Short mmCIF file of C-alpha atoms and ligand atoms in Angstrom, two decimals:
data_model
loop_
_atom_site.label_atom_id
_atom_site.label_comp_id
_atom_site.label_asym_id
_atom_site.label_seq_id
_atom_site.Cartn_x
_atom_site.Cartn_y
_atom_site.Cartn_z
CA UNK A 1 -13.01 -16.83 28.66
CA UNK A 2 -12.02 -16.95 32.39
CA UNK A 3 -13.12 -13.88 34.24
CA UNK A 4 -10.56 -11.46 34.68
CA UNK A 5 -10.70 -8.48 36.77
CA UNK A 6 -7.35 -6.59 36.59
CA UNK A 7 -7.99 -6.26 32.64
CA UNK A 8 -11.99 -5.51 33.18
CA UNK A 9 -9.91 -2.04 34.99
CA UNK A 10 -7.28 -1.41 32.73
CA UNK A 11 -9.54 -1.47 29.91
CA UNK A 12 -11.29 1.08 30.85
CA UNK A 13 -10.27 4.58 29.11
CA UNK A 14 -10.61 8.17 30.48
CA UNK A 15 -10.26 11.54 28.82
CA UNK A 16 -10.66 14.33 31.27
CA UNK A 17 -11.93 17.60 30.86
CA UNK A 18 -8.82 19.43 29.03
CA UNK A 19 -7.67 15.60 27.36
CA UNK A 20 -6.05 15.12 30.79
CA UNK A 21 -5.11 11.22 30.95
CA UNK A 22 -7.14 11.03 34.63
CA UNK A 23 -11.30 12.62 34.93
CA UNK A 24 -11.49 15.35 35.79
CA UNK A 25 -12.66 15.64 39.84
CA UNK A 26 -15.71 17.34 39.99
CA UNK A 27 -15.45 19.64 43.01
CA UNK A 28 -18.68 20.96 43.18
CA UNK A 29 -21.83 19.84 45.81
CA UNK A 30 -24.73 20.57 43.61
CA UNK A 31 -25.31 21.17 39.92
CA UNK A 32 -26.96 23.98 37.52
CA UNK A 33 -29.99 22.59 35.41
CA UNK A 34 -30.90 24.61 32.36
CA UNK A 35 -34.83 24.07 32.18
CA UNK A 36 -36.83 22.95 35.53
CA UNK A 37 -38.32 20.46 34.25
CA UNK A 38 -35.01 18.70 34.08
CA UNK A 39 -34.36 19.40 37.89
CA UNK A 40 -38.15 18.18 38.52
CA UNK A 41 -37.38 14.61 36.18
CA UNK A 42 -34.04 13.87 38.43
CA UNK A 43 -35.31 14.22 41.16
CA UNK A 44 -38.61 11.81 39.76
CA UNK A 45 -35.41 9.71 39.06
CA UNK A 46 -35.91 10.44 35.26
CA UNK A 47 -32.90 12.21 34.00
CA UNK A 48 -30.39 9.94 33.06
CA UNK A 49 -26.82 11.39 32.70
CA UNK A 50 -27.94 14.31 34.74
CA UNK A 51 -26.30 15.17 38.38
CA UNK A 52 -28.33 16.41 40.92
CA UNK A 53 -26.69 16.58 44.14
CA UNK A 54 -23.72 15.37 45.41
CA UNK A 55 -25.06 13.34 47.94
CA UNK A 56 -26.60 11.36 45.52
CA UNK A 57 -23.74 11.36 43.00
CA UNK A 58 -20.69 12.65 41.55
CA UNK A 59 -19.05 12.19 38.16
CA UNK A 60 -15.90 11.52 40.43
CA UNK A 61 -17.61 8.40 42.27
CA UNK A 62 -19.42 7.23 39.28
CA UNK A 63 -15.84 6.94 37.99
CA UNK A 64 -14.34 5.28 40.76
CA UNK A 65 -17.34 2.85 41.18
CA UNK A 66 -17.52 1.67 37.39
CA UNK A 67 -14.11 0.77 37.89
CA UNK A 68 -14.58 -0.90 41.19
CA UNK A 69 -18.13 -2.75 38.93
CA UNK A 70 -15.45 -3.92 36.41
CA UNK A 71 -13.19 -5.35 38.91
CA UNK A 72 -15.75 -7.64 40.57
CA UNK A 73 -18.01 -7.99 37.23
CA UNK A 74 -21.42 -6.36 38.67
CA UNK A 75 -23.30 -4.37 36.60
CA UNK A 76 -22.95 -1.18 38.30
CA UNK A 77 -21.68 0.10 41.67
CA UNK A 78 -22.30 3.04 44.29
CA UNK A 79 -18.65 4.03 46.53
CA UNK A 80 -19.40 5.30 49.67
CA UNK A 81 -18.05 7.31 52.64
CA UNK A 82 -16.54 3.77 54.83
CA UNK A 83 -17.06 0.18 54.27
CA UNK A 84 -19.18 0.50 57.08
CA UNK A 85 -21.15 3.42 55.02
CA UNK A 86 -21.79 0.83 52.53
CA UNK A 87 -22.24 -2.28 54.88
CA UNK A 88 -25.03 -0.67 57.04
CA UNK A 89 -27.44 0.81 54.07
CA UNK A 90 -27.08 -2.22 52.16
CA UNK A 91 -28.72 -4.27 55.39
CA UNK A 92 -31.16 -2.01 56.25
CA UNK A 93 -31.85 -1.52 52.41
CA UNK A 94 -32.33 -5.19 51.94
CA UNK A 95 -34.53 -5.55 55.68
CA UNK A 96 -36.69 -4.07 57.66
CA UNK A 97 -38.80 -4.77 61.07
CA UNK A 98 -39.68 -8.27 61.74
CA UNK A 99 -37.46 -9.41 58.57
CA UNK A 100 -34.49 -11.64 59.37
CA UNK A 101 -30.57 -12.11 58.44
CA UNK A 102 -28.33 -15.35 58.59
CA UNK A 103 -24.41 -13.90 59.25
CA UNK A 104 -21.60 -15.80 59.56
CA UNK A 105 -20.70 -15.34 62.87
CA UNK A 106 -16.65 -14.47 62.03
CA UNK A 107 -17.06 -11.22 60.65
CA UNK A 108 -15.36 -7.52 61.51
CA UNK A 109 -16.21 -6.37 64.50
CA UNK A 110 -18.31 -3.35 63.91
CA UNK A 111 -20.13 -5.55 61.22
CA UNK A 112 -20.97 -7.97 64.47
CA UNK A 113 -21.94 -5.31 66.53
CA UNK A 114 -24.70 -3.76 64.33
CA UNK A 115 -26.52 -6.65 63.64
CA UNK A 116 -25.94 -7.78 66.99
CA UNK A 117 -26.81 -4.63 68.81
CA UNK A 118 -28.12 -1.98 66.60
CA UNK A 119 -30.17 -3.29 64.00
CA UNK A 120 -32.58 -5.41 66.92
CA UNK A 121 -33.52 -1.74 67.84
CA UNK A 122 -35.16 -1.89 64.39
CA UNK A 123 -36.77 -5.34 64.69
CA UNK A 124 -34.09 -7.26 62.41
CA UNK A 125 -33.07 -10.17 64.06
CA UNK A 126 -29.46 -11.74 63.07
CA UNK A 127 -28.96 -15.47 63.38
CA UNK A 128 -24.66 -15.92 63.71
CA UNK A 129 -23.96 -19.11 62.42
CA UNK A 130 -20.52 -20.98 61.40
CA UNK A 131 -20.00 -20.00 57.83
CA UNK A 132 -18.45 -23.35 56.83
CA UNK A 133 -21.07 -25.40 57.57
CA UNK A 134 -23.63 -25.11 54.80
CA UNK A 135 -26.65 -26.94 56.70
CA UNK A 136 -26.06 -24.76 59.55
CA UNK A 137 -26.78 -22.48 57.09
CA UNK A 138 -29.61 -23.46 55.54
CA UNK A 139 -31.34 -24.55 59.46
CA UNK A 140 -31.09 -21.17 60.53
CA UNK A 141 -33.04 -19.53 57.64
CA UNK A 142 -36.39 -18.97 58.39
CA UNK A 143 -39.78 -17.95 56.74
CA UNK A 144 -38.63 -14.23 57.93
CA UNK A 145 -34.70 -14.32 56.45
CA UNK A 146 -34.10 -12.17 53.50
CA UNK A 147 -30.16 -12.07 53.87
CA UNK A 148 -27.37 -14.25 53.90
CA UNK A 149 -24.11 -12.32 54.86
CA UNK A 150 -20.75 -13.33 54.86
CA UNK A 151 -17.00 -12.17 54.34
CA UNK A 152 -15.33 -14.70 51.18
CA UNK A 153 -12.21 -14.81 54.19
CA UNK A 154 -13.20 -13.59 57.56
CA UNK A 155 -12.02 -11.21 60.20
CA UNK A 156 -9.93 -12.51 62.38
CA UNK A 157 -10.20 -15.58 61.01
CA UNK A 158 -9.41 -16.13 58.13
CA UNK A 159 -12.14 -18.35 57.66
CA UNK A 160 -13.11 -19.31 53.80
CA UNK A 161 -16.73 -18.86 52.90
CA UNK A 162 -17.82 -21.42 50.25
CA UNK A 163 -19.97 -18.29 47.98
CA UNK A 164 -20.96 -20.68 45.36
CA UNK A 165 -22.78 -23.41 48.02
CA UNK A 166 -23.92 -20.04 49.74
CA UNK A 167 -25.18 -18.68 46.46
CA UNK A 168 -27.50 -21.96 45.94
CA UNK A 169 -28.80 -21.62 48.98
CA UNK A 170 -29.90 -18.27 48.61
CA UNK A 171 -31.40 -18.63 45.30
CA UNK A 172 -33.10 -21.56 46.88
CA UNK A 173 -34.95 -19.10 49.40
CA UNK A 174 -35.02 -16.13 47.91
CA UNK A 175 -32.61 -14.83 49.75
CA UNK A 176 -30.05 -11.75 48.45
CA UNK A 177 -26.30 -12.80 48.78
CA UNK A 178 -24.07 -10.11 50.23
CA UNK A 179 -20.61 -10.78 50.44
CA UNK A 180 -18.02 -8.79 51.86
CA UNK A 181 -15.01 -9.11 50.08
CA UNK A 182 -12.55 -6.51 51.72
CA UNK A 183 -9.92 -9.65 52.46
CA UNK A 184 -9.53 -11.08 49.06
CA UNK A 185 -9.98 -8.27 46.34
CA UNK A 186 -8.85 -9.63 43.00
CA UNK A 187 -8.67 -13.27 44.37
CA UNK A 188 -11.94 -13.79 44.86
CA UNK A 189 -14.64 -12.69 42.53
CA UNK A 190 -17.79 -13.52 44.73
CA UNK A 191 -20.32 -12.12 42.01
CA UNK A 192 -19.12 -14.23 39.29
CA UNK A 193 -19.62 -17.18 41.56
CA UNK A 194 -23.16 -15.70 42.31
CA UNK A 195 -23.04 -13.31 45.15
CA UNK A 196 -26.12 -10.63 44.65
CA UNK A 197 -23.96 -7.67 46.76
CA UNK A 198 -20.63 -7.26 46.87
CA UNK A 199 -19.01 -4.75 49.60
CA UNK A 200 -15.75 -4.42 50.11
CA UNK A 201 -14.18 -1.82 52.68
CA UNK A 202 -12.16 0.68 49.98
CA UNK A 203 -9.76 1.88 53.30
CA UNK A 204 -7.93 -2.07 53.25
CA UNK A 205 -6.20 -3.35 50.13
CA UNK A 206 -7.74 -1.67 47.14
CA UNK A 207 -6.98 2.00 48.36
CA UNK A 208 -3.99 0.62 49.87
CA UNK A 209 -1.99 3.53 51.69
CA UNK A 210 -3.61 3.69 54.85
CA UNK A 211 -4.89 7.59 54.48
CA UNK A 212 -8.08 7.28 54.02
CA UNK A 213 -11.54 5.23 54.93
CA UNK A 214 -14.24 4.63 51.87
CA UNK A 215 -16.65 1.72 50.76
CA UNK A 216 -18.12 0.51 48.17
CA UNK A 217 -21.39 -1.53 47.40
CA UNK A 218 -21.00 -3.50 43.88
CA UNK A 219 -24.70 -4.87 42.65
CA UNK A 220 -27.45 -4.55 39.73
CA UNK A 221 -28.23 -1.50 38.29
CA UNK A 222 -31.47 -2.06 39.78
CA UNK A 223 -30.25 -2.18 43.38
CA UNK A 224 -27.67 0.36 42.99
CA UNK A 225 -30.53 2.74 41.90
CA UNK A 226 -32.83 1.77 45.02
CA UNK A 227 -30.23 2.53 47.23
CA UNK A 228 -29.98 6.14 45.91
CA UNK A 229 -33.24 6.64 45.05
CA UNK A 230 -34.03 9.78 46.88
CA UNK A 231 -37.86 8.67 48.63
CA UNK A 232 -36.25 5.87 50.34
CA UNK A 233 -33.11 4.85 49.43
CA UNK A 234 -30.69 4.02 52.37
CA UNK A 235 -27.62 5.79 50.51
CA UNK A 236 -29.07 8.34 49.25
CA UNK A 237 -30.97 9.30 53.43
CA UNK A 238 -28.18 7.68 55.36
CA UNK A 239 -25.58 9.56 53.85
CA UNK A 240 -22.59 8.00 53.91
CA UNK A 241 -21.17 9.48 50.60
CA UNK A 242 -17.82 9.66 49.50
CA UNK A 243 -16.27 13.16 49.09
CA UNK A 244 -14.98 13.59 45.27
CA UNK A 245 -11.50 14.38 46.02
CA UNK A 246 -11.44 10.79 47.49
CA UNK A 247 -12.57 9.37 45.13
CA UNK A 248 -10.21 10.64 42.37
CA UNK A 249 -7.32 9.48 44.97
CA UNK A 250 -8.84 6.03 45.38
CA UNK A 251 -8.99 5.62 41.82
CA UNK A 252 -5.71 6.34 40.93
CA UNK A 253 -4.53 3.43 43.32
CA UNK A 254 -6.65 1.29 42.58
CA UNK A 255 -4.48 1.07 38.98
CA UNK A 256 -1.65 -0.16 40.68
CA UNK A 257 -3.85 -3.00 43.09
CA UNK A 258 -2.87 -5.97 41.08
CA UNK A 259 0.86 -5.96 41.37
CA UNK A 260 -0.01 -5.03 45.06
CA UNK A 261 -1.49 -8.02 45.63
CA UNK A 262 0.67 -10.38 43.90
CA UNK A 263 3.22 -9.17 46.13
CA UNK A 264 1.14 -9.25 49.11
CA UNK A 265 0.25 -12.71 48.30
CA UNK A 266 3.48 -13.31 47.48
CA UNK A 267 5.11 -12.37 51.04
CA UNK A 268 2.15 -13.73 53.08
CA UNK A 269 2.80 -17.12 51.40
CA UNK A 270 5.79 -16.81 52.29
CA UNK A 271 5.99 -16.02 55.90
CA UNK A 272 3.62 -18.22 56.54
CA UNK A 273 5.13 -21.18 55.18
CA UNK A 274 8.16 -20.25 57.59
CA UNK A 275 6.32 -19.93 60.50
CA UNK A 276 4.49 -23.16 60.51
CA UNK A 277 7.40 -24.76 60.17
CA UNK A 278 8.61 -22.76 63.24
CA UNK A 279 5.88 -24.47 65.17
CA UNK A 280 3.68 -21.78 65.33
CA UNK A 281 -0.47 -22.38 65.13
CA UNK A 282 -0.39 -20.49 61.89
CA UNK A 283 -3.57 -19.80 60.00
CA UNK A 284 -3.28 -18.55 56.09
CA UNK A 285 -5.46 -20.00 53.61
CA UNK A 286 -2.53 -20.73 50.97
CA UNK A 287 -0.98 -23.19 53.22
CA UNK A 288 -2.26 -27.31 52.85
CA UNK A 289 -3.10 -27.04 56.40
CA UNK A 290 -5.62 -24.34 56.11
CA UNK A 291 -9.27 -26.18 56.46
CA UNK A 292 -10.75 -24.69 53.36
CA UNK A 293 -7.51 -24.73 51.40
CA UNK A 294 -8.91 -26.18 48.50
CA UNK A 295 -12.23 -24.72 48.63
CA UNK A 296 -9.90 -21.35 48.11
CA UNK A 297 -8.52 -22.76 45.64
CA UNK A 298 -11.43 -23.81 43.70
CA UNK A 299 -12.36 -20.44 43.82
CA UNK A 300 -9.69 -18.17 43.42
CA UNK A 301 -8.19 -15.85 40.41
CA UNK A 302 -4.78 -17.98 40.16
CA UNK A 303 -2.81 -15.01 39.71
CA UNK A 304 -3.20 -13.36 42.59
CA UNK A 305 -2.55 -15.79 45.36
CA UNK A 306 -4.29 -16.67 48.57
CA UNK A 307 -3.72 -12.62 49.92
CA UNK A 308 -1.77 -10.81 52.26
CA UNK A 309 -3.87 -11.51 55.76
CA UNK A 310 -2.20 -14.37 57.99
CA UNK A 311 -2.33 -15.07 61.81
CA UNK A 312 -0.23 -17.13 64.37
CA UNK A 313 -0.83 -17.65 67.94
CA UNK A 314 1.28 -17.07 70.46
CA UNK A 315 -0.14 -18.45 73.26
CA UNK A 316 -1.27 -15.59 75.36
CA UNK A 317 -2.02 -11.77 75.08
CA UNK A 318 1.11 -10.97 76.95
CA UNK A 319 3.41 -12.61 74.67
CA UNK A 320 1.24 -11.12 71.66
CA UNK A 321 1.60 -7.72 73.28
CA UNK A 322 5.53 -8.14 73.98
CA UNK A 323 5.80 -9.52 70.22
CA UNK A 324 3.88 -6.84 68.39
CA UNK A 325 6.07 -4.00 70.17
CA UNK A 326 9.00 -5.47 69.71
CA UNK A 327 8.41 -6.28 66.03
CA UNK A 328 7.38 -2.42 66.00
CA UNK A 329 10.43 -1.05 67.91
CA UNK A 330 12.75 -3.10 65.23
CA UNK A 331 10.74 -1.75 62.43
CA UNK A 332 9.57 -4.48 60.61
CA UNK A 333 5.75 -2.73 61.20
CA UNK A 334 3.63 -0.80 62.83
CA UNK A 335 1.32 -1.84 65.93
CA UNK A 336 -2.15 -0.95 64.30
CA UNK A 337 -5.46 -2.14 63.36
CA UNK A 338 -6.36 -1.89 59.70
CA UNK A 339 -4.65 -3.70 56.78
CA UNK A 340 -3.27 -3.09 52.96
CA UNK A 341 -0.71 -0.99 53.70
CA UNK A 342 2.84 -0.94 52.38
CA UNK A 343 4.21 -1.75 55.79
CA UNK A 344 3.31 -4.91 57.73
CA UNK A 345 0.44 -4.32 60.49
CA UNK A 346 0.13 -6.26 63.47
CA UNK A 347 -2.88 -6.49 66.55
CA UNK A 348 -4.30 -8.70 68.70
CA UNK A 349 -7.82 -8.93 67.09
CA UNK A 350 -9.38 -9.83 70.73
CA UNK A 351 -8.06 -6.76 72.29
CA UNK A 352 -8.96 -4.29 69.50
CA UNK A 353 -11.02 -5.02 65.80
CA UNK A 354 -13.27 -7.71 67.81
CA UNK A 355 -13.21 -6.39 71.10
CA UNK A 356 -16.71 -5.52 70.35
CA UNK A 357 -17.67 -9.13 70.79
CA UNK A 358 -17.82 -10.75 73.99
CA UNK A 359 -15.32 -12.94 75.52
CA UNK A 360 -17.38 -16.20 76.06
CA UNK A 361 -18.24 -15.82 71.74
CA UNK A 362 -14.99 -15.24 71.06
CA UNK A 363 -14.00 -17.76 72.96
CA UNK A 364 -16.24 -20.08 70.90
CA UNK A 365 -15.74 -18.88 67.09
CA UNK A 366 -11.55 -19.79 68.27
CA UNK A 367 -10.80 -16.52 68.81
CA UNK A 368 -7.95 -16.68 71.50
CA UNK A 369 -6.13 -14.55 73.55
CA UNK A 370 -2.73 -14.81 71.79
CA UNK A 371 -3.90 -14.48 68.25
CA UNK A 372 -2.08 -12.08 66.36
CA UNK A 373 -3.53 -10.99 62.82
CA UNK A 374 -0.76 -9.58 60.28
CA UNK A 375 -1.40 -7.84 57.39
CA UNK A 376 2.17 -8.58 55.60
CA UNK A 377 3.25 -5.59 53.71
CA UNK A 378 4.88 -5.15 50.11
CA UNK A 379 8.82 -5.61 51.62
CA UNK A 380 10.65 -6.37 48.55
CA UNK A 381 13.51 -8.48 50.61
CA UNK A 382 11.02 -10.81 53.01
CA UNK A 383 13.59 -13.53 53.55
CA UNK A 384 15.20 -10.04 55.60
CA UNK A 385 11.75 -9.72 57.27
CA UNK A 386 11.26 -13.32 57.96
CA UNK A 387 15.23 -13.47 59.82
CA UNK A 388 14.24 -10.25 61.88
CA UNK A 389 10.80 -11.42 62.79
CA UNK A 390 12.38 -15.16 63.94
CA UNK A 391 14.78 -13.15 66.03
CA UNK A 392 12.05 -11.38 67.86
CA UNK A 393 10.31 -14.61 68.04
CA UNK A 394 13.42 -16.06 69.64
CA UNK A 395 14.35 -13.03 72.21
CA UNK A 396 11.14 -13.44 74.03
CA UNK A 397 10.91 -17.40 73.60
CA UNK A 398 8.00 -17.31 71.68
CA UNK A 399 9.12 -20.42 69.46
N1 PLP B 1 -15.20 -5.17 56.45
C1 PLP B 1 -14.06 -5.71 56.89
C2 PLP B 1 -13.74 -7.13 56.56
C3 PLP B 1 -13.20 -4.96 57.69
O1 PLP B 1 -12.06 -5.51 58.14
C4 PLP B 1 -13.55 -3.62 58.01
C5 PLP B 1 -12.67 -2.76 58.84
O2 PLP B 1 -11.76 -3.20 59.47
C6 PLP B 1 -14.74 -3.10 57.52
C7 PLP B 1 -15.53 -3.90 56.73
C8 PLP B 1 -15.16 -1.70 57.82
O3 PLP B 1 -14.55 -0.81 56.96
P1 PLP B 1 -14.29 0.74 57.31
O4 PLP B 1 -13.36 0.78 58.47
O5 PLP B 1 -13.75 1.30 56.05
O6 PLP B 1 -15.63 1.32 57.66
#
């Protein structure tokens, strides 16, 4: 049976404390053992079932991140304090000095900037390579690789990464496959095409309401368990741990994610559809023109569409600037990194989530000036949108 990850969450049944319908949240940072020798076994790693610490774990996370392990079919899954809290152990987990990672070289910004500039201070070398090209892929792995890293549709973008080619590859060399999949939750299941890690950003789509930031690392029971493991796992010592009150939150909207995304899909399709036939250099990877349209396709969870992330460009920053605020001051979003929320949001990726790499790269991965990146909200009438947004377009003679 086809995999499918909005069931793999609903099925799962809770009874809280008092028979509530939700867990209970656990609001407590550490935990009463009745002998010492059980204290003395968790902490050896021995006590199954037991909780030690809250840094280490909650019965709040372990909620939220079973559910999150359902949804993309891993065995297990640790939720953490950002997607950058999960992004940054799971590197440094997986390397260490003199070891070596092949990136794609479209990724988020503060993804590019630690393995550009903070992990070299550890002696990991990064090697940014176009994603879509699987024998650039495989040239730049060396004796010294032990990752391949990618997003399954990349920020700015929106470029596709091929995770079953990419999986091969890796289990080729021995490499682990860590995908981030914060752009294409539901969509894309990059474990059950063979991804080893998955790692999606919990603050985008899956939370969905824009008030708070949280991660989450989906993997083997194995790796999950290294990560934590109290000696030297980079969870557990890095300690970028979600608070339990978030987690319950997160949970709770994560129920709702699949209708969210159909409709996200659903708009995003859409709008972008109109605006290519505006003119406009329009990037989305549900439309024919998209270069790894069917390569989506041949990977996707039908049901949910190609996702809510799109980008035009307008030719130059100025006219991306003027367009963003005056799509803002006629309400049809809100001028501000970040995406998933209700309400379209709009930036110039160059200018803010990328800034952190250089001009000349950008220049080079197509990142221009007048890109604009929308993440197209749930509007229930987006023919209205679409009319508004065209007249914006057409007051300041962008089309
Ligand atoms: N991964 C992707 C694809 C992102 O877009 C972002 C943030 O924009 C992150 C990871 C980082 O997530 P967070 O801001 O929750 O740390």
């Amino acid at each position: 049976m086809a995999f499918k990850p909005a069931n793999n969450i609903q099925d799962l049944q809770y009874f809280g404390e008092f028979g509530g319908v939700n867990p209970s949240i656990s609001d407590s940072s550490t935990y009463t053992f009745l002998s010492a020798k059980t204290m003395f076994d968790t902490f050896e790693g021995n006590a199954d079932g037991c909780y030690l610490y809250s840094r280490h774990s909650t019965p709040s996370n372990l909620y939220l991140g079973e559910a999150l392990a359902a949804m993309e079919g891993t065995e297990t899954a640790n939720v953490t304090a950002s997607g950058m809290g999960a992004i940054t152990p799971v590197l440094m987990q997986l390397c260490g000095a003199g070891e070596h990672i092949v990136s794609s070289r479209t990724i988020y910004g503060g993804t590019y900037a630690f393995l550009k500039n903070f992990t070299p201070r550890f002696g990991i070398d990064t090697s940014f390579v176009d994603i879509t090209k699987l024998e650039l892929v495989e040239a730049a792995i060396t004796p010294k690789t032990k990752v391949l890293y990618c997003e399954s549709v990349s920020n700015p973008l929106l470029e596709v990464a091929d995770i079953a080619g990419l999986a091969k590859l890796a289990k080729k060399h021995h490499l682990k496959l860590v995908v981030d999949n914060t752009f294409s939750p539901l969509s894309i299941s990059p474990a059950e095409l063979g991804a080893d890690v998955v790692i999606h950003s919990l603050t985008k789509f899956i939370n969905g309401s824009s008030d708070t930031v949280g991660g989450v690392i989906c993997g083997t029971q194995e790796f999950i368990n290294d990560l934590r493991n109290v000696n030297d796992g980079a969870c557990m010592l890095l300690g970028s741990t979600m608070d339990s009150l978030r987690a319950a939150s997160i949970l709770k909207n994560l129920r709702t994610l699949h209708i969210r995304m159909q409709q996200h899909s659903k708009n995003g399709q859409f709008l972008a559809e109109k605006f290519e036939a505006l003119g406009l250099k329009t990037v989305y990877p549900g439309l024919a023109s998209h270069p790894s349209h069917d390569l989506f396709k041949s990977m996707m969870n039908k049901q949910y569409g190609f996702g809510g992330m799109l980008t035009i460009d307008v030719g130059s920053i100025e006219k991306a600037n003027a367009l963003m605020e005056l799509m803002q001051e006629k309400n049809l979003g809100y001028l501000a990194v970040s995406l998933g929320f209700y309400k379209t949001l709009f930036s110039a990726p160059g200018s803010s989530t990328s800034s952190e790499i250089p001009e000349d790269e950008q220049k080079e991965m197509g990142l221009s000036d007048g890109l604009i990146r929308f993440s197209i909200g749930l509007d229930a009438d987006i023919e209205r949108t679409y009319q508004m947004m065209k007249a914006c377009m057409e007051e300041l003679h962008v089309i």
